[in-house]
Coordinates of C-alpha atoms in Angstrom, one line a residue:
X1029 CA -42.1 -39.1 -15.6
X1030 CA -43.7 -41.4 -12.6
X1031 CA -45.0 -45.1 -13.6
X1032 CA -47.6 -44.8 -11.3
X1033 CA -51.0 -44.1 -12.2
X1034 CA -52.6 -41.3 -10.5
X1035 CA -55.0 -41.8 -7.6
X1036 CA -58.8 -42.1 -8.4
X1037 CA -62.2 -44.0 -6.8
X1038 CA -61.2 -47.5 -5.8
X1039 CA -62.7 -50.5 -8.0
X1040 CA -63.1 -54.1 -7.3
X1041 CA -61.5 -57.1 -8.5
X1042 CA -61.9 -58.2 -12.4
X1043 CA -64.7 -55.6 -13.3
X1044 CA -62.6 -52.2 -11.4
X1045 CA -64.4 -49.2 -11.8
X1046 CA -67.6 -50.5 -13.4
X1047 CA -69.8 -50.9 -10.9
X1048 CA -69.7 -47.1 -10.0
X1049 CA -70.1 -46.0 -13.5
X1050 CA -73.3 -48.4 -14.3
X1051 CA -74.6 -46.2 -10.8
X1052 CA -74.1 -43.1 -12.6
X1053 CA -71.3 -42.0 -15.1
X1054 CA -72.0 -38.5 -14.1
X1055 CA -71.9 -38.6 -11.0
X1056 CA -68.5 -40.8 -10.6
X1057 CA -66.7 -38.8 -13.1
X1058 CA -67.5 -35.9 -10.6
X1059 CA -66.1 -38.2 -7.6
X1060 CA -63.0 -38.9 -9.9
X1061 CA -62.5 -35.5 -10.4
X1062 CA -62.1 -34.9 -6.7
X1063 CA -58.7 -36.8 -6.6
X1064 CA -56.9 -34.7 -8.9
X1065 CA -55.9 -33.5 -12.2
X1066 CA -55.9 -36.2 -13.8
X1067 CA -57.5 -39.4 -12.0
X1068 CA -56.9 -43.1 -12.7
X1069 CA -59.7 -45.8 -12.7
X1070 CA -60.1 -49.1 -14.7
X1071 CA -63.1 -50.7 -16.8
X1072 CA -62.3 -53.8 -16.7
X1073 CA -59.0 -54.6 -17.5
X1074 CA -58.2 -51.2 -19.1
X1075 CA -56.9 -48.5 -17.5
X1076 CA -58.3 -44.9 -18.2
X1077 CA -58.0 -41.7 -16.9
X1078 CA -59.7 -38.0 -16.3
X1079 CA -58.0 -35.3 -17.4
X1080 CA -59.4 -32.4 -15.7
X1081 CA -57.1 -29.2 -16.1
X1082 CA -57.2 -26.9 -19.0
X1083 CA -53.5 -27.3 -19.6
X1084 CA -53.9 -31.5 -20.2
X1085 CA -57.0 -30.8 -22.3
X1086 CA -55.4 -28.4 -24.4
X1087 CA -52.3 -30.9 -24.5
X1088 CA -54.4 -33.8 -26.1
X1089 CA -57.0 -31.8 -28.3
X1090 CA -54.6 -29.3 -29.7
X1091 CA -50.5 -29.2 -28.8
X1092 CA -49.9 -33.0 -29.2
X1093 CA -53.3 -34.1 -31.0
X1094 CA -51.6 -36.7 -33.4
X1095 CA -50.4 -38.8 -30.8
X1096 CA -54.1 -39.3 -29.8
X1097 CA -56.9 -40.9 -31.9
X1098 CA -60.7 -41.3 -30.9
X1099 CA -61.4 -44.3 -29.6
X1100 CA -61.6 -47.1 -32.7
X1101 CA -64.9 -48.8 -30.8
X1102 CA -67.1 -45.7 -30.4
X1103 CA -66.1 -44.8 -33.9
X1104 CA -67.0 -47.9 -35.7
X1105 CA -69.9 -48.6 -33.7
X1106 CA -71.1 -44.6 -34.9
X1107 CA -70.1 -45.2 -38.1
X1108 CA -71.5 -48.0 -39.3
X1109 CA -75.1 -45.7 -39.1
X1110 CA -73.6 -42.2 -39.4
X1111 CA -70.8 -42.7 -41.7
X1112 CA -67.5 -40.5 -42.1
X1113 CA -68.7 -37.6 -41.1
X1114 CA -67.0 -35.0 -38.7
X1115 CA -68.3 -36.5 -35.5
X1116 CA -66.9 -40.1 -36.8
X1117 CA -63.6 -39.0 -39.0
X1118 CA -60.0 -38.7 -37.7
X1119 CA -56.7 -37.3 -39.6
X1120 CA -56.4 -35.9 -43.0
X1121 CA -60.4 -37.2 -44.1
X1122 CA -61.8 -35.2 -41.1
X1123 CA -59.9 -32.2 -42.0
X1124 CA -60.6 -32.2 -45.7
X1125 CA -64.7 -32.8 -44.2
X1126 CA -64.3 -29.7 -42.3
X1127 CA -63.0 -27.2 -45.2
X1128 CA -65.7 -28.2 -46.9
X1129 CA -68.4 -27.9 -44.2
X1130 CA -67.3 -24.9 -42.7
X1131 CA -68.7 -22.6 -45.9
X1132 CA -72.1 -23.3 -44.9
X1133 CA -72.1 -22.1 -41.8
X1134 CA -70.5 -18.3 -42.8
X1135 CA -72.3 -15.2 -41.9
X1136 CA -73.5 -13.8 -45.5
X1137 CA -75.6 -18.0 -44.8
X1138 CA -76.3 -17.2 -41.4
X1139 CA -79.2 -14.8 -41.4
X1140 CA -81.5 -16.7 -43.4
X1141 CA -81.3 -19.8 -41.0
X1142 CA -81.9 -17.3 -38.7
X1143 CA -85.0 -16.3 -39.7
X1144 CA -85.9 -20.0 -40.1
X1145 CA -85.4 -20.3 -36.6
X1146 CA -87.8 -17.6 -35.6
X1147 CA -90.6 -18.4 -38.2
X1148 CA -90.6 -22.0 -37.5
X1149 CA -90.9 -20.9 -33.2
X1150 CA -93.7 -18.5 -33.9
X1151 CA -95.5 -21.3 -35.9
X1152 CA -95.2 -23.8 -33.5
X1153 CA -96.8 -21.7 -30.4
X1154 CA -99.4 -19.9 -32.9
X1155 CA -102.1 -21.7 -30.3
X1156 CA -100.1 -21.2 -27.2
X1157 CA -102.7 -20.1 -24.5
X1158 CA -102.4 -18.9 -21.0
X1159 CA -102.4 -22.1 -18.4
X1160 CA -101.9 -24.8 -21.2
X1161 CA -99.1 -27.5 -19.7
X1162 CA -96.5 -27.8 -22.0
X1163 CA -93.5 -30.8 -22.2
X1164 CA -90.7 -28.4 -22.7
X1165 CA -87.9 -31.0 -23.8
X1166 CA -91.1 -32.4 -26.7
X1167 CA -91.5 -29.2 -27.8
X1168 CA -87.9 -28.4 -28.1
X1169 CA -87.2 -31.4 -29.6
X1170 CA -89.9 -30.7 -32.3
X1171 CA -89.1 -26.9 -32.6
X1172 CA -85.1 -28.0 -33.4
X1173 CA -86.4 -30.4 -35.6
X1174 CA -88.6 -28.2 -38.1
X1175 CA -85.8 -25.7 -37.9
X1176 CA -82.4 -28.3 -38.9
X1177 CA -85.3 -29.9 -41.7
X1178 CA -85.7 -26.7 -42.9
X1179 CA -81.7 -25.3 -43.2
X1180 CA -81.0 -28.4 -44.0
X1181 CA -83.5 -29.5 -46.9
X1182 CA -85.1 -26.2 -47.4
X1183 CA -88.8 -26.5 -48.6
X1184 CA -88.1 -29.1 -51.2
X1185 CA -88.7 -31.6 -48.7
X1186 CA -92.2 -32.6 -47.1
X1187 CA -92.6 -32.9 -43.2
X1188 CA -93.0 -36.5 -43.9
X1189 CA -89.8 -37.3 -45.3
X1190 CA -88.0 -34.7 -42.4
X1191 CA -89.8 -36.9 -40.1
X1192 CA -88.8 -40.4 -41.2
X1193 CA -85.2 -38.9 -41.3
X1194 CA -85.6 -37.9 -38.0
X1195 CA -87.2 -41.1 -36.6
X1196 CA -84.3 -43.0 -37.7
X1197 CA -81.8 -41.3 -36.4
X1198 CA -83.1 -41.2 -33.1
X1199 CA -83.7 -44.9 -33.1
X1200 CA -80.2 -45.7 -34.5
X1201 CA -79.0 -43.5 -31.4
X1202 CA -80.6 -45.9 -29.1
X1203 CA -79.7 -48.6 -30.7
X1204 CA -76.0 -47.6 -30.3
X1205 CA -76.0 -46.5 -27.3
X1206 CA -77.1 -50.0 -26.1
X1207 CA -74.6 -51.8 -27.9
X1208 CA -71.6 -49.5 -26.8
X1209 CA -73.4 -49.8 -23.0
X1210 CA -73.7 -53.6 -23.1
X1211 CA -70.4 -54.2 -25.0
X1212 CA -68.8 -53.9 -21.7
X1213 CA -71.0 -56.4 -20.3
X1214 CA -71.5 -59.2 -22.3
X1215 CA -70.0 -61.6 -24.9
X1216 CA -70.4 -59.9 -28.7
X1217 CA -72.5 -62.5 -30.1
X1218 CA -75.3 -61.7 -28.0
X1219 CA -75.5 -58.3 -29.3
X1220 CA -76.2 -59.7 -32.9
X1221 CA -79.6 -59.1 -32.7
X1222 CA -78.7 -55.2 -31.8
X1223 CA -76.5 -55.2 -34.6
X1224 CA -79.1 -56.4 -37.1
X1225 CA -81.7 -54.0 -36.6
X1226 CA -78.8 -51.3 -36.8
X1227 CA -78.3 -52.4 -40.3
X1228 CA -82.0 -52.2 -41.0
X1229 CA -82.2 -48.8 -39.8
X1230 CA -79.3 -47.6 -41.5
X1231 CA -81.0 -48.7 -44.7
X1232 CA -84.1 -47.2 -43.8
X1233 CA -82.3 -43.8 -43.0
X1234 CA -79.7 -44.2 -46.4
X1235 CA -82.8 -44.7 -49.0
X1236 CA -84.4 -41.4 -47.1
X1237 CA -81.6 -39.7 -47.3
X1238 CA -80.3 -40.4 -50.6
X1239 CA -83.5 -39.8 -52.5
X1240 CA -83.6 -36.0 -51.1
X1241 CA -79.4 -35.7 -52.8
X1242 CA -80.5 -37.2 -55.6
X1243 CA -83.5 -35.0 -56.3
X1244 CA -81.2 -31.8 -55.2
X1245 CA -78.6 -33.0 -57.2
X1246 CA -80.0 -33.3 -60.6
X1247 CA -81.8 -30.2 -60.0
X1248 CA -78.4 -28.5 -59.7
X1249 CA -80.3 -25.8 -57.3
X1250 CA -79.0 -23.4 -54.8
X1251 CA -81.8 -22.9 -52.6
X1252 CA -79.8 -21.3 -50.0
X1253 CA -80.3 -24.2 -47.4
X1254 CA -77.4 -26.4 -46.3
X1255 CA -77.8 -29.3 -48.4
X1256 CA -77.2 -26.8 -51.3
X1257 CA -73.9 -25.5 -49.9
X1258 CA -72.5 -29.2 -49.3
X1259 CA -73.6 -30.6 -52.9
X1260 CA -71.7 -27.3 -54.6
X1261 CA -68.5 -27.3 -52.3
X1262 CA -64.8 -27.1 -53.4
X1263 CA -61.8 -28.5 -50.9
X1264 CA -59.6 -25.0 -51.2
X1265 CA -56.6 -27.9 -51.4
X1266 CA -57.4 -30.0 -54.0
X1267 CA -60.9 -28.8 -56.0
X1268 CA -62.3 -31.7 -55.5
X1269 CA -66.2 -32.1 -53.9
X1270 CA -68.1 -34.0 -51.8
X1271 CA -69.6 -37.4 -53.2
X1272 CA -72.9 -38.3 -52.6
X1273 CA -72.3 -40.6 -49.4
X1274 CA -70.1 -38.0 -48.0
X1275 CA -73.3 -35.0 -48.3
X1276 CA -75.3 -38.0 -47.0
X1277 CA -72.7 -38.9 -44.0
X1278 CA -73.0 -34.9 -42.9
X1279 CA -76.7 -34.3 -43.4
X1280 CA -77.1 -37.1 -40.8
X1281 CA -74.0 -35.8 -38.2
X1282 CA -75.8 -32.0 -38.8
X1283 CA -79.7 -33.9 -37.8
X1284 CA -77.5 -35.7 -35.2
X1285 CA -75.3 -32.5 -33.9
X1286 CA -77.8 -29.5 -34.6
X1287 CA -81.1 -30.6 -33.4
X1288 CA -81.0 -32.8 -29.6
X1289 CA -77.8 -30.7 -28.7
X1290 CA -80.0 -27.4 -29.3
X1291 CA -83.2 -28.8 -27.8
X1292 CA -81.8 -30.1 -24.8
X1293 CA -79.5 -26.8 -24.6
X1294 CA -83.2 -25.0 -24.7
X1295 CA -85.0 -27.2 -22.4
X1296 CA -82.2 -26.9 -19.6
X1297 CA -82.6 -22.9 -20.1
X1298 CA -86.8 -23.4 -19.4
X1299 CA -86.2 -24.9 -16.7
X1300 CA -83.8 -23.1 -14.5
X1301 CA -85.7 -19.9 -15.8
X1302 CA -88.5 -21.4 -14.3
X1303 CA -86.3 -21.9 -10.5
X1304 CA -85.3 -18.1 -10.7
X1305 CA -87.9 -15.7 -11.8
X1306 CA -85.3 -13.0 -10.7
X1307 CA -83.1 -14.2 -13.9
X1308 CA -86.3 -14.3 -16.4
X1309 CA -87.6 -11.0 -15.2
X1310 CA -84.1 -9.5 -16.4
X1311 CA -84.5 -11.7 -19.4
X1312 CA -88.2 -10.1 -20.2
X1313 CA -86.7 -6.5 -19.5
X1314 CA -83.9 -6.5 -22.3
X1315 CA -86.3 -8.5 -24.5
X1316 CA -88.7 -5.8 -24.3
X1317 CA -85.9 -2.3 -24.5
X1318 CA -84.4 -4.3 -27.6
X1319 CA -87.3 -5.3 -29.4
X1320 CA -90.5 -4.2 -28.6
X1321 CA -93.3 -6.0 -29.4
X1322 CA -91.8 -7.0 -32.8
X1323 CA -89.5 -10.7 -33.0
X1324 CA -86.0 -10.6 -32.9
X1325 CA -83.5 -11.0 -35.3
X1326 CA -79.7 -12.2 -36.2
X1327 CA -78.8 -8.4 -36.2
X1328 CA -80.3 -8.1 -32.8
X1329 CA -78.2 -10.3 -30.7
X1330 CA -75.3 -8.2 -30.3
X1331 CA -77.9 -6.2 -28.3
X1332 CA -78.7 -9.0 -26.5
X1333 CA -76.5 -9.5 -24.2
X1334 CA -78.4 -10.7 -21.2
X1335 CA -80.1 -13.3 -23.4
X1336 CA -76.6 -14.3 -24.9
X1337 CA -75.4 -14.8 -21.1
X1338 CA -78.5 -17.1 -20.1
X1339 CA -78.2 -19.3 -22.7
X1340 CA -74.3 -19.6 -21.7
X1341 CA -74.6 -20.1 -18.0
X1342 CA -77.5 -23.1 -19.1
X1343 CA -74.9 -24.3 -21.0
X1344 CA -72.4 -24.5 -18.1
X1345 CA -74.8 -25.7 -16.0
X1346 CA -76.2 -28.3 -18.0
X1347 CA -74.5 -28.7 -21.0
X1348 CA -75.7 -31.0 -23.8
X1349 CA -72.4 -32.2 -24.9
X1350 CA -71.9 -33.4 -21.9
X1351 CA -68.7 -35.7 -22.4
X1352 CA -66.6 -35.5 -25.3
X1353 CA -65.4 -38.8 -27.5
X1354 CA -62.9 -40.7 -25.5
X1355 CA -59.7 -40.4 -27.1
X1356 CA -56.5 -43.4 -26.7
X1357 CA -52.8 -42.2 -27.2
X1358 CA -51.0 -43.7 -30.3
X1359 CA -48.1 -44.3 -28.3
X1360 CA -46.7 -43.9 -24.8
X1361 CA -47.1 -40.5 -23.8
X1362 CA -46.0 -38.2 -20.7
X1363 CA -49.2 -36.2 -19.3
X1364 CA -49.0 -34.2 -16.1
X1365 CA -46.3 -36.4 -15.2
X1366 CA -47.4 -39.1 -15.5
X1367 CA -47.2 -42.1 -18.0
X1368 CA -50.1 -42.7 -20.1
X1369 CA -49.4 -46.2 -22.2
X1370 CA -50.5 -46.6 -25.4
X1371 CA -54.3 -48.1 -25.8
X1372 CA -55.6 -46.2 -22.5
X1373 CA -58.7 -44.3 -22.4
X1374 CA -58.7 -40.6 -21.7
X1375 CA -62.3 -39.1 -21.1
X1376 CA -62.4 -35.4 -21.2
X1377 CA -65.6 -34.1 -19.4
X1378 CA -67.1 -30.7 -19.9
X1379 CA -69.8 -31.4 -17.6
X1380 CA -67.1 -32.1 -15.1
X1381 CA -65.0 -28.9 -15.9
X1382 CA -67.8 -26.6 -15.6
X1383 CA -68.3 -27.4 -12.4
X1384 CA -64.9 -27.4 -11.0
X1385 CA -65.0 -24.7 -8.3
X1386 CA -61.5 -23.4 -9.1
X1387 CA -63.0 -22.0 -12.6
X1388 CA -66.9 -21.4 -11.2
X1389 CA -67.1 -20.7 -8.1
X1390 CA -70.5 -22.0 -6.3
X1391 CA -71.1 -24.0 -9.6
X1392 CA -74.1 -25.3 -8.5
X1393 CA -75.4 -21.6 -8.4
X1394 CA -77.3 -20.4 -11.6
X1395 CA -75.9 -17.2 -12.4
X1396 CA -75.4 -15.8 -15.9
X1397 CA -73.7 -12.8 -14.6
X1398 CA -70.4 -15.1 -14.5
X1399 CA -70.3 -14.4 -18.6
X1400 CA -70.2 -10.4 -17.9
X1401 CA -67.6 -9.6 -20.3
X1402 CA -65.3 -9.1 -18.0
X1403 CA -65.7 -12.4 -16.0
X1404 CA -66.2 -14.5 -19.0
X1405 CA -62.9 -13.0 -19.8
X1406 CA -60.9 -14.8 -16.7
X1407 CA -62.3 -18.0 -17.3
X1408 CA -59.7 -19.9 -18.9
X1409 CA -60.1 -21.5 -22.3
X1410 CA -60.5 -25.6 -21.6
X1411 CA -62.6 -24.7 -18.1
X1412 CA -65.9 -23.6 -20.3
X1413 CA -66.3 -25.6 -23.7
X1414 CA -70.1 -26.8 -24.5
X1415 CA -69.1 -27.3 -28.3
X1416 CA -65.9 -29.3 -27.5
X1417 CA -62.2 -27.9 -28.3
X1418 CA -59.1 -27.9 -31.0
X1419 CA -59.6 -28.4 -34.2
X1420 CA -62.7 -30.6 -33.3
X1421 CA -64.5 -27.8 -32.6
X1422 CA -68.3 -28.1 -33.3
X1423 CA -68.2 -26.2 -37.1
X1424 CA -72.0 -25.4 -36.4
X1425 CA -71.4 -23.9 -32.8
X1426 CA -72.0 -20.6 -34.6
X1427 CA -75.2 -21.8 -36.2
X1428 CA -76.2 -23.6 -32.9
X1429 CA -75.5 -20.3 -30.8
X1430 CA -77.7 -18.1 -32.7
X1431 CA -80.4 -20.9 -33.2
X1432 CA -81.0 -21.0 -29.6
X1433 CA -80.4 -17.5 -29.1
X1434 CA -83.0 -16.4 -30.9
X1435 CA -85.4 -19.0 -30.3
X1436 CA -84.5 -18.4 -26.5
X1437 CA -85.8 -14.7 -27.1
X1438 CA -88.8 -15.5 -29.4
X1439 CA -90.0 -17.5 -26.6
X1440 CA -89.3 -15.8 -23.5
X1441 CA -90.5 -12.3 -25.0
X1442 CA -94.1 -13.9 -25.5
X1443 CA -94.5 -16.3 -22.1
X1444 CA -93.3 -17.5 -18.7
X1445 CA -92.8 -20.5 -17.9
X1446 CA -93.6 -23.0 -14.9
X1447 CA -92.2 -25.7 -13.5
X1448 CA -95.5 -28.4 -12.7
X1449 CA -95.2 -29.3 -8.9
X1450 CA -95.0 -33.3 -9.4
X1451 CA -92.6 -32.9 -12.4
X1452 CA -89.2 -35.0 -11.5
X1453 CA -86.2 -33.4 -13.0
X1454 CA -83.0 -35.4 -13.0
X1455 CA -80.2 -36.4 -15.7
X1456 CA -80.3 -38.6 -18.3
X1457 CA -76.6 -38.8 -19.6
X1458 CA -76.6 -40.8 -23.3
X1459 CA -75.4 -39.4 -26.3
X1460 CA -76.4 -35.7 -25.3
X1461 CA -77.7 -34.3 -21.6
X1462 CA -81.4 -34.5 -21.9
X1463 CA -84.3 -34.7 -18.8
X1464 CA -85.0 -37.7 -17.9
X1465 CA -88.9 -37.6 -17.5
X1466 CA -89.3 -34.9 -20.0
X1467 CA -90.2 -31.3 -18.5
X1468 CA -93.9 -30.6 -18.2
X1469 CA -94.3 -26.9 -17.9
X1470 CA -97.6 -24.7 -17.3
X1471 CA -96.9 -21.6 -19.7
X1472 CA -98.9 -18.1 -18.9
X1473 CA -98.5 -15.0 -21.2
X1474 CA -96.5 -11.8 -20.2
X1475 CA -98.6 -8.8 -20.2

């Protein structure tokens, strides 16, 4: 076991690496990548690393995943909005959380979120027109939206209490983001003012919240939604539930998880259908063998498996969950020869391994023929993962598959869609991969 760190993109003195991450994380993690398997760079005073082989990722998410822990500042500064909720939990909590989340999302559930999926699409583009411009990412956002509301909360809850849920999470992201950004940049007592409205938000979001599992609660309803499956779950282990701030800690990491993943997912699809009409008019040609003129359905995807293989290769090529949570070793620890002390950061990078040439080759090529079943079969495990890996495993990747899936095919069955020729399209890496100046599409109606 070597002593020396890896190689990896030179820094500068006191401040290392940072200057080429504040140009672009994505972008320098994709350098890094370039010096090996694993590559070495600092922020600051800390050393950190890329892991970038299947083999190491599988080594700290699964084989040796108690000697690492997520990294203490990202979860405090997420929990202090979101709570202990999968996204935010480690050890024995997180995987009592998960046993008993993972009921809600089994198949006998699954169809009837499915259908809310395809109702709330048709709905939304009731007054769709030929030649209308549409933002793609606004629409998606609002489309996901409506549909996690709805499996969430059922129809017990108005739009305008979805809404004001929805509002503040999305400004507590922001809010977050900036102080986890900034952290690295300045003393913490100038980011009191960051941490104050935080604390109002997460009030504002709490008494929202909490109103909805009260009302559910004393109702002592099953309406079928989520909400209903989280207030009546047993741990198989100890028969115990969920209190009320845990339901409350996952209803917010579901809105958090379930809608922007799935919406950016979406809006990532639109677009590159929009740069290879060749793809779409394959797309259009199963949708219409498979289904007619009639919408589609949970118990039509296993027909549709061109549709199922767009949606993947978008999710290579731009996939939401773009980085996973930085994890620090517990101790000393020996990966690909090399000494990792205890307290470094390790950043695991799907966005990197998907477009490692080894695993994809031409990976800046859209080409959903690459998850053919017997292609998708040779790619190995850690190369493709859009909903993370181990036992951290999204729980709603099922739920999120079929979401988009069918949305995907509600969509595309009824219109094309256009890229508008002064629309910009570039990155915009924060929490999830999302476009940076929105997507502004023309749609026009298939005959």
């Amino acid at each position: 076991m070597s002593d020396r760190h890896p190689p990896g993109p030179k820094g500068v003195p006191v401040l290392g690496n940072l200057p080429g991450l504040g140009r672009g994380m994505v972008e320098f993690m994709m350098e890094a990548a370039t010096h090996g398997d694993i590559a070495s760079f600092t922020i600051g005073p800390t050393r950190n690393y890329l892991i970038s082989h299947p083999d190491h990722i599988h080594d700290v998410l699964v084989a040796r995943r108690d000697r690492f822990t997520k990294d203490p500042h990202d979860l405090r500064t997420l929990g202090r909005w979101m709570g202990r909720g999968l996204l935010t939990s480690d050890g024995e909590h997180h995987r009592r959380q998960r046993r008993l989340v993972q009921p809600a999302f089994r198949h006998r559930r699954m169809t009837g979120y499915g259908e809310i999926a395809v109702d709330s699409t048709l709905r939304q583009i009731e007054g769709w027109r030929s030649g209308e411009v549409h933002d793609m990412h606004h629409e998606m956002m609002k489309l996901t939206l409506n549909v996690v509301s709805r499996s969430m909360f059922g129809s017990g809850v108005s739009d305008e209490e979805a809404y004001k849920v929805q509002r503040a999470v999305a400004g507590l992201q922001d809010i977050a983001i900036n102080i986890s950004k900034f952290g690295m940049l300045v003393s913490p007592w100038l980011l009191l003012p960051l941490h104050q409205l935080l604390k109002r938000g997460t009030r504002v979001l709490d008494e929202a919240v909490m109103r909805i599992i009260a009302e559910r609660r004393a109702s002592g309803e099953d309406r079928g939604d989520l909400l209903s499956m989280f207030l009546m779950a047993q741990d198989e282990v100890d028969g115990g539930g969920m209190t009320d701030q845990q339901v409350r800690d996952e209803a917010v990491t579901i809105f958090v998880a379930g809608q922007e993943t799935t919406a950016n997912g979406l809006t990532w699809a639109w677009y590159l259908l929009s740069q290879h009409p060749e793809v779409a008019e394959k797309l259009g040609a199963e949708l219409d063998e498979v289904l007619g003129d009639r919408p589609p359905t949970a118990e039509d995807l296993p027909r549709l498996r061109y549709t199922g293989m767009v949606f993947k290769e978008a999710l290579r090529f731009c996939p939401p969950a773009w980085t996973l949570n930085k994890r620090t070793p517990v101790e000393d620890v020996e990966l690909g020869g090399y000494r990792i002390r205890r307290g470094a950061g390790i950043f695991i990078m799907p966005y990197v391994m998907h477009h490692l040439e080894r695993y994809f080759p031409e990976p800046f090529r859209f080409d959903p023929e690459r998850f053919a079943p017997d292609r998708e079969a040779t790619i190995p495990r850690y190369a493709f993962m859009p909903f993370g890996g181990g036992e951290r495993i999204c729980v709603g990747a099922g739920f999120a598959e079929m979401e988009a899936k069918l949305i995907l095919a509600t969509l595309a069955q009824r219109f094309r869609f256009t890229l508008e020729p002064d629309q910009k399209v570039a990155l915009k890496p924060l929490v999830t991969l999302a476009p940076k100046y929105g997507l502004r599409m023309r749609v026009s109606e298939r005959g």
